[in-house]
N, CA, C and O of each residue as an XYZ file, in Angstrom:
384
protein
N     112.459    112.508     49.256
C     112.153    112.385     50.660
C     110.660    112.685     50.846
O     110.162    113.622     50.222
N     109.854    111.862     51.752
C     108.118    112.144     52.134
C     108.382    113.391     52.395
O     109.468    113.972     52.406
N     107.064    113.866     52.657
C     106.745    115.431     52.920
C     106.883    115.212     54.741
O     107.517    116.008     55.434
N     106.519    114.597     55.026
C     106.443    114.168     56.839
C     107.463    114.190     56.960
O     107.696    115.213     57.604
N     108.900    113.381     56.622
C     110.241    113.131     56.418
C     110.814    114.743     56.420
O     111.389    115.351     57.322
N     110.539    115.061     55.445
C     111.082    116.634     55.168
C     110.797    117.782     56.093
O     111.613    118.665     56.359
N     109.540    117.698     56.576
C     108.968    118.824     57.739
C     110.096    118.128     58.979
O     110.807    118.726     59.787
N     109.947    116.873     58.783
C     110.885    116.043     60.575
C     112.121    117.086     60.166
O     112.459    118.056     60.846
N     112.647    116.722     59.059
C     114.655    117.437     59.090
C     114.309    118.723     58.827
O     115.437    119.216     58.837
N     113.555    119.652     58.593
C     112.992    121.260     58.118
C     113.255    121.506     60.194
O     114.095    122.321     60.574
N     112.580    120.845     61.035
C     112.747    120.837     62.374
C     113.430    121.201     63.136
O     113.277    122.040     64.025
N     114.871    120.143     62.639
C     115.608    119.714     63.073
C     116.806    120.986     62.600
O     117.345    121.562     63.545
N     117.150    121.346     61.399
C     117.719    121.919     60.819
C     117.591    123.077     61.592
O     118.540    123.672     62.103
N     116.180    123.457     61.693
C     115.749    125.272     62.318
C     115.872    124.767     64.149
O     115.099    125.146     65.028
N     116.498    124.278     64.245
C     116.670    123.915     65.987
C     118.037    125.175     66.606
O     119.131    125.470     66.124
N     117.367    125.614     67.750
C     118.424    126.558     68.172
C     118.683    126.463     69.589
O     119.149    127.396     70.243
N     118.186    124.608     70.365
C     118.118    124.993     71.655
C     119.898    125.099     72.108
O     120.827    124.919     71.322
N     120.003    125.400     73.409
C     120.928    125.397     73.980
C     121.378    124.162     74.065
O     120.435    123.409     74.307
N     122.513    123.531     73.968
C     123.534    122.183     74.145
C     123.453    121.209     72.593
O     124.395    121.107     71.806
N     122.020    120.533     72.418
C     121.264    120.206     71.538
C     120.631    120.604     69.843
O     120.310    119.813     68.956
N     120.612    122.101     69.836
C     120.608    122.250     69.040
C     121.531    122.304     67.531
O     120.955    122.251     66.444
N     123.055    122.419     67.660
C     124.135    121.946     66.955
C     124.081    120.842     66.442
O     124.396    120.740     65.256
N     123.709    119.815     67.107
C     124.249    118.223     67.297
C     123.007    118.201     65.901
O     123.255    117.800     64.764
N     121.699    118.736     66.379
C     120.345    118.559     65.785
C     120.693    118.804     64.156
O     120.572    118.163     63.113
N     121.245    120.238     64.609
C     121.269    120.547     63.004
C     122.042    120.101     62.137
O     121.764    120.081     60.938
N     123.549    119.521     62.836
C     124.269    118.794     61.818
C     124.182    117.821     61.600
O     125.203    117.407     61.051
N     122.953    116.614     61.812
C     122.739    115.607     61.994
C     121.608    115.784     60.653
O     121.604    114.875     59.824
N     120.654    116.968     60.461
C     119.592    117.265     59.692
C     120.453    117.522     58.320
O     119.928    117.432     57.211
N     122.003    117.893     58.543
C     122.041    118.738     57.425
C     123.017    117.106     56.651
O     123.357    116.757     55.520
N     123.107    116.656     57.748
C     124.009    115.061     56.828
C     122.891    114.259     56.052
O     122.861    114.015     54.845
N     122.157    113.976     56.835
C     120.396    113.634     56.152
C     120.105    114.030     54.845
O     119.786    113.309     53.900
N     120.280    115.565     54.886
C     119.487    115.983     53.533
C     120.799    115.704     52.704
O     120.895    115.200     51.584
N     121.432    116.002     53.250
C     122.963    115.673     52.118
C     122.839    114.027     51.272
O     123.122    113.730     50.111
N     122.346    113.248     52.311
C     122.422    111.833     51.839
C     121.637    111.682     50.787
O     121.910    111.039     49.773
N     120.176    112.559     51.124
C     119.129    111.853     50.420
C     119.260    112.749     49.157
O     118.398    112.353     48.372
N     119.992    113.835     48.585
C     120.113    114.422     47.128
C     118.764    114.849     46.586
O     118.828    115.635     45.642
N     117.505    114.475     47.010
C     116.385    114.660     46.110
C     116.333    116.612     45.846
O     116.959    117.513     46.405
N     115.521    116.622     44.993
C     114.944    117.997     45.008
C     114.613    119.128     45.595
O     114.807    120.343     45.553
N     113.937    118.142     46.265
C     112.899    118.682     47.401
C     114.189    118.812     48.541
O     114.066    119.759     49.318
N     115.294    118.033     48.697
C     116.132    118.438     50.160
C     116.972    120.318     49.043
O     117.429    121.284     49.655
N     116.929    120.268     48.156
C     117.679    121.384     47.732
C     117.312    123.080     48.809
O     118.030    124.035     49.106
N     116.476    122.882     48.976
C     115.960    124.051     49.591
C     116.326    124.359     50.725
O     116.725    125.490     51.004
N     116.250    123.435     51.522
C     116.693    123.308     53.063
C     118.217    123.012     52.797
O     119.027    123.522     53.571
N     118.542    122.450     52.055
C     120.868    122.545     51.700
C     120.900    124.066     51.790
O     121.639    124.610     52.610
N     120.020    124.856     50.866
C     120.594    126.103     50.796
C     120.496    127.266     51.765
O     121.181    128.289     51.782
N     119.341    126.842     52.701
C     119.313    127.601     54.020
C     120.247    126.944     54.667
O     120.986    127.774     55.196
N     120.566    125.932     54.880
C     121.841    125.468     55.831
C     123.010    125.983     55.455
O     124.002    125.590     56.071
N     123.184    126.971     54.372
C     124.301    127.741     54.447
C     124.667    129.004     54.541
O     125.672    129.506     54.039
N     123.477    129.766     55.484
C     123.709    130.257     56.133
C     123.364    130.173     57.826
O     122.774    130.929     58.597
N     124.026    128.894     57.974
C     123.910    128.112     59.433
C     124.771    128.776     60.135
O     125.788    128.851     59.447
N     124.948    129.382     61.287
C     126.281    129.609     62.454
C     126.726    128.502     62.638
O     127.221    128.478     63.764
N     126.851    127.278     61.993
C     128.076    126.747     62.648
C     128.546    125.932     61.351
O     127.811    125.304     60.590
N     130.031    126.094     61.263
C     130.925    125.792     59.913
C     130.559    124.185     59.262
O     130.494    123.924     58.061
N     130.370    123.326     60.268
C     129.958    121.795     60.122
C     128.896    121.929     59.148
O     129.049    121.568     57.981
N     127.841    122.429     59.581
C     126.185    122.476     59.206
C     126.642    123.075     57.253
O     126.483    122.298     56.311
N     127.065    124.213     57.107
C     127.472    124.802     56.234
C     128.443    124.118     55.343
O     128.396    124.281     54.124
N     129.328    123.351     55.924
C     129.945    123.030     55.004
C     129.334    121.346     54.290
O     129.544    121.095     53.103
N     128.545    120.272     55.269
C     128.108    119.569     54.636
C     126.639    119.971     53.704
O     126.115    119.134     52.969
N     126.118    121.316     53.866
C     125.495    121.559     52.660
C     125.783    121.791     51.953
O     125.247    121.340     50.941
N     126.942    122.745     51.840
C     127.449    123.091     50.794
C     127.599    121.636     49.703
O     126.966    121.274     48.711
N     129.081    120.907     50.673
C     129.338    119.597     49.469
C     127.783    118.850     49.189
O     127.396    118.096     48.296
N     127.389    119.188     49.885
C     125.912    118.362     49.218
C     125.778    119.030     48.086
O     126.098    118.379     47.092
N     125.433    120.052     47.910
C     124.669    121.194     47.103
C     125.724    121.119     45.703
O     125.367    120.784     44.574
N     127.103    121.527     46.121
C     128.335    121.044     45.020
C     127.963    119.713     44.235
O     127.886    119.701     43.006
N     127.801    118.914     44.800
C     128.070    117.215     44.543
C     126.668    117.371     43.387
O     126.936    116.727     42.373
N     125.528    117.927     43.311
C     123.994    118.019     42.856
C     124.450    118.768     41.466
O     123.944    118.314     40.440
N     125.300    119.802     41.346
C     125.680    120.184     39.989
C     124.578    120.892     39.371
O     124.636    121.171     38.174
N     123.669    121.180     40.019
C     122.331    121.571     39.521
C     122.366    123.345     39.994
O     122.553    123.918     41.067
N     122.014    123.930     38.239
C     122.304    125.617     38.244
C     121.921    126.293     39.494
O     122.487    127.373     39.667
N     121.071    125.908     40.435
C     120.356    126.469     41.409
C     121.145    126.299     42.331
O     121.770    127.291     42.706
N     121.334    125.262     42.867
C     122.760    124.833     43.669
C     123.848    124.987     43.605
O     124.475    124.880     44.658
N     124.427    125.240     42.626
C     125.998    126.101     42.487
C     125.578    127.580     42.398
O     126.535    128.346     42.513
N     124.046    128.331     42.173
C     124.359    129.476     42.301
C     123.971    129.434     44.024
O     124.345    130.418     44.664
N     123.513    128.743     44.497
C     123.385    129.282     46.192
C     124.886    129.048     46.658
O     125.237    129.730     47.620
N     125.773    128.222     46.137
C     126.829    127.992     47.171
C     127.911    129.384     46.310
O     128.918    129.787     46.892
N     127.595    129.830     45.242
C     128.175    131.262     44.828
C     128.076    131.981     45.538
O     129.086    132.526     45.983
N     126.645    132.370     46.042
C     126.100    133.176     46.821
C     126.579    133.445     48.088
O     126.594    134.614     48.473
N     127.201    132.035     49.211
C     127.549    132.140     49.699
C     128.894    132.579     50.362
O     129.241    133.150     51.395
N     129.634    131.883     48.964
C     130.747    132.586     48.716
C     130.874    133.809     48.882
O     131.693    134.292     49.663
N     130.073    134.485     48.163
C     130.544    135.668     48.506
C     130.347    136.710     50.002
O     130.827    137.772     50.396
N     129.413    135.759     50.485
C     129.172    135.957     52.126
C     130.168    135.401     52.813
O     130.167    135.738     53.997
N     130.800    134.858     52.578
C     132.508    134.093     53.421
C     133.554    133.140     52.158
O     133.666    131.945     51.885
N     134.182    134.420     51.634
C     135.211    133.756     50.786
C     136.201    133.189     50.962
O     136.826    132.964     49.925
N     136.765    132.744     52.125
C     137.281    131.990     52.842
C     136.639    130.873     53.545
O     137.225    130.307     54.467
N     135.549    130.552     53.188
C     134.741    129.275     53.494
C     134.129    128.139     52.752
O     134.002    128.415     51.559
N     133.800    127.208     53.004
C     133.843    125.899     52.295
C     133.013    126.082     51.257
O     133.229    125.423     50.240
N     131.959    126.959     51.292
C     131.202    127.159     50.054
C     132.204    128.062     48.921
O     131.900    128.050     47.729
N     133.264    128.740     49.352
C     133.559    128.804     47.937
C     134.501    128.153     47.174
O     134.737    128.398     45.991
N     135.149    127.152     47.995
C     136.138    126.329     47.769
C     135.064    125.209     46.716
O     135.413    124.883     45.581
N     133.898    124.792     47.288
C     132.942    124.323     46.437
C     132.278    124.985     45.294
O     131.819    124.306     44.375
N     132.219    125.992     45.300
C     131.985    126.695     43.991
C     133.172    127.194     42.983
O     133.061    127.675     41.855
N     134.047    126.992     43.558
C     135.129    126.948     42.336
C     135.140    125.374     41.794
O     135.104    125.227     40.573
N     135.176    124.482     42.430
C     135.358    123.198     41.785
C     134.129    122.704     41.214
O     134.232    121.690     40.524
N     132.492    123.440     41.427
C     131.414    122.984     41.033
C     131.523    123.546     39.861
O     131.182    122.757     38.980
N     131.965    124.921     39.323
C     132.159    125.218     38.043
C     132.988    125.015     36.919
O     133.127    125.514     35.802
N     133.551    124.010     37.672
C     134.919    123.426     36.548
C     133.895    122.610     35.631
O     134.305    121.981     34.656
């Protein structure tokens, strides 16, 4: 993803207005999910610790789906911040 591209969804992702800001961030966090590059890894792994379960859980399967040591250890990580949540359901199946 461009660096311009990446600051636009970095934006969008850190959005907290009232009504708008949800819609923003789960819209940023399907984006980076799509595009897999490198460079979206960073911003997947702050999106999981998003307040809202949507945002979190399509980073997570992003982050799962990437298989990459850095990315199954953030969605570990998270796990253990809500073990009953989609990140660890993804980190059990990312380590198979």
């Amino acid at each position: 993803m461009e660096s311009q591209r990446l600051d636009q969804v970095r934006a969008r992702l850190r959005n907290r207005w009232p009504l708008v800001g949800t819609w923003m961030r789960r819209k940023a966090a399907r984006e980076l999910a799509g595009d897999g590059s490198a460079e979206a890894v960073p911003l997947l792994v702050e999106a999981l610790a998003d307040s809202d379960a949507e945002v979190r859980a399509t980073a997570g399967g992003a982050l799962g789906g990437l298989k990459e040591r850095d990315a199954v250890d953030a969605l570990c990580r998270a796990a253990v911040r809500e073990p009953d949540g989609a990140a660890a359901k993804i980190c059990v199946e990312a380590r198979k």
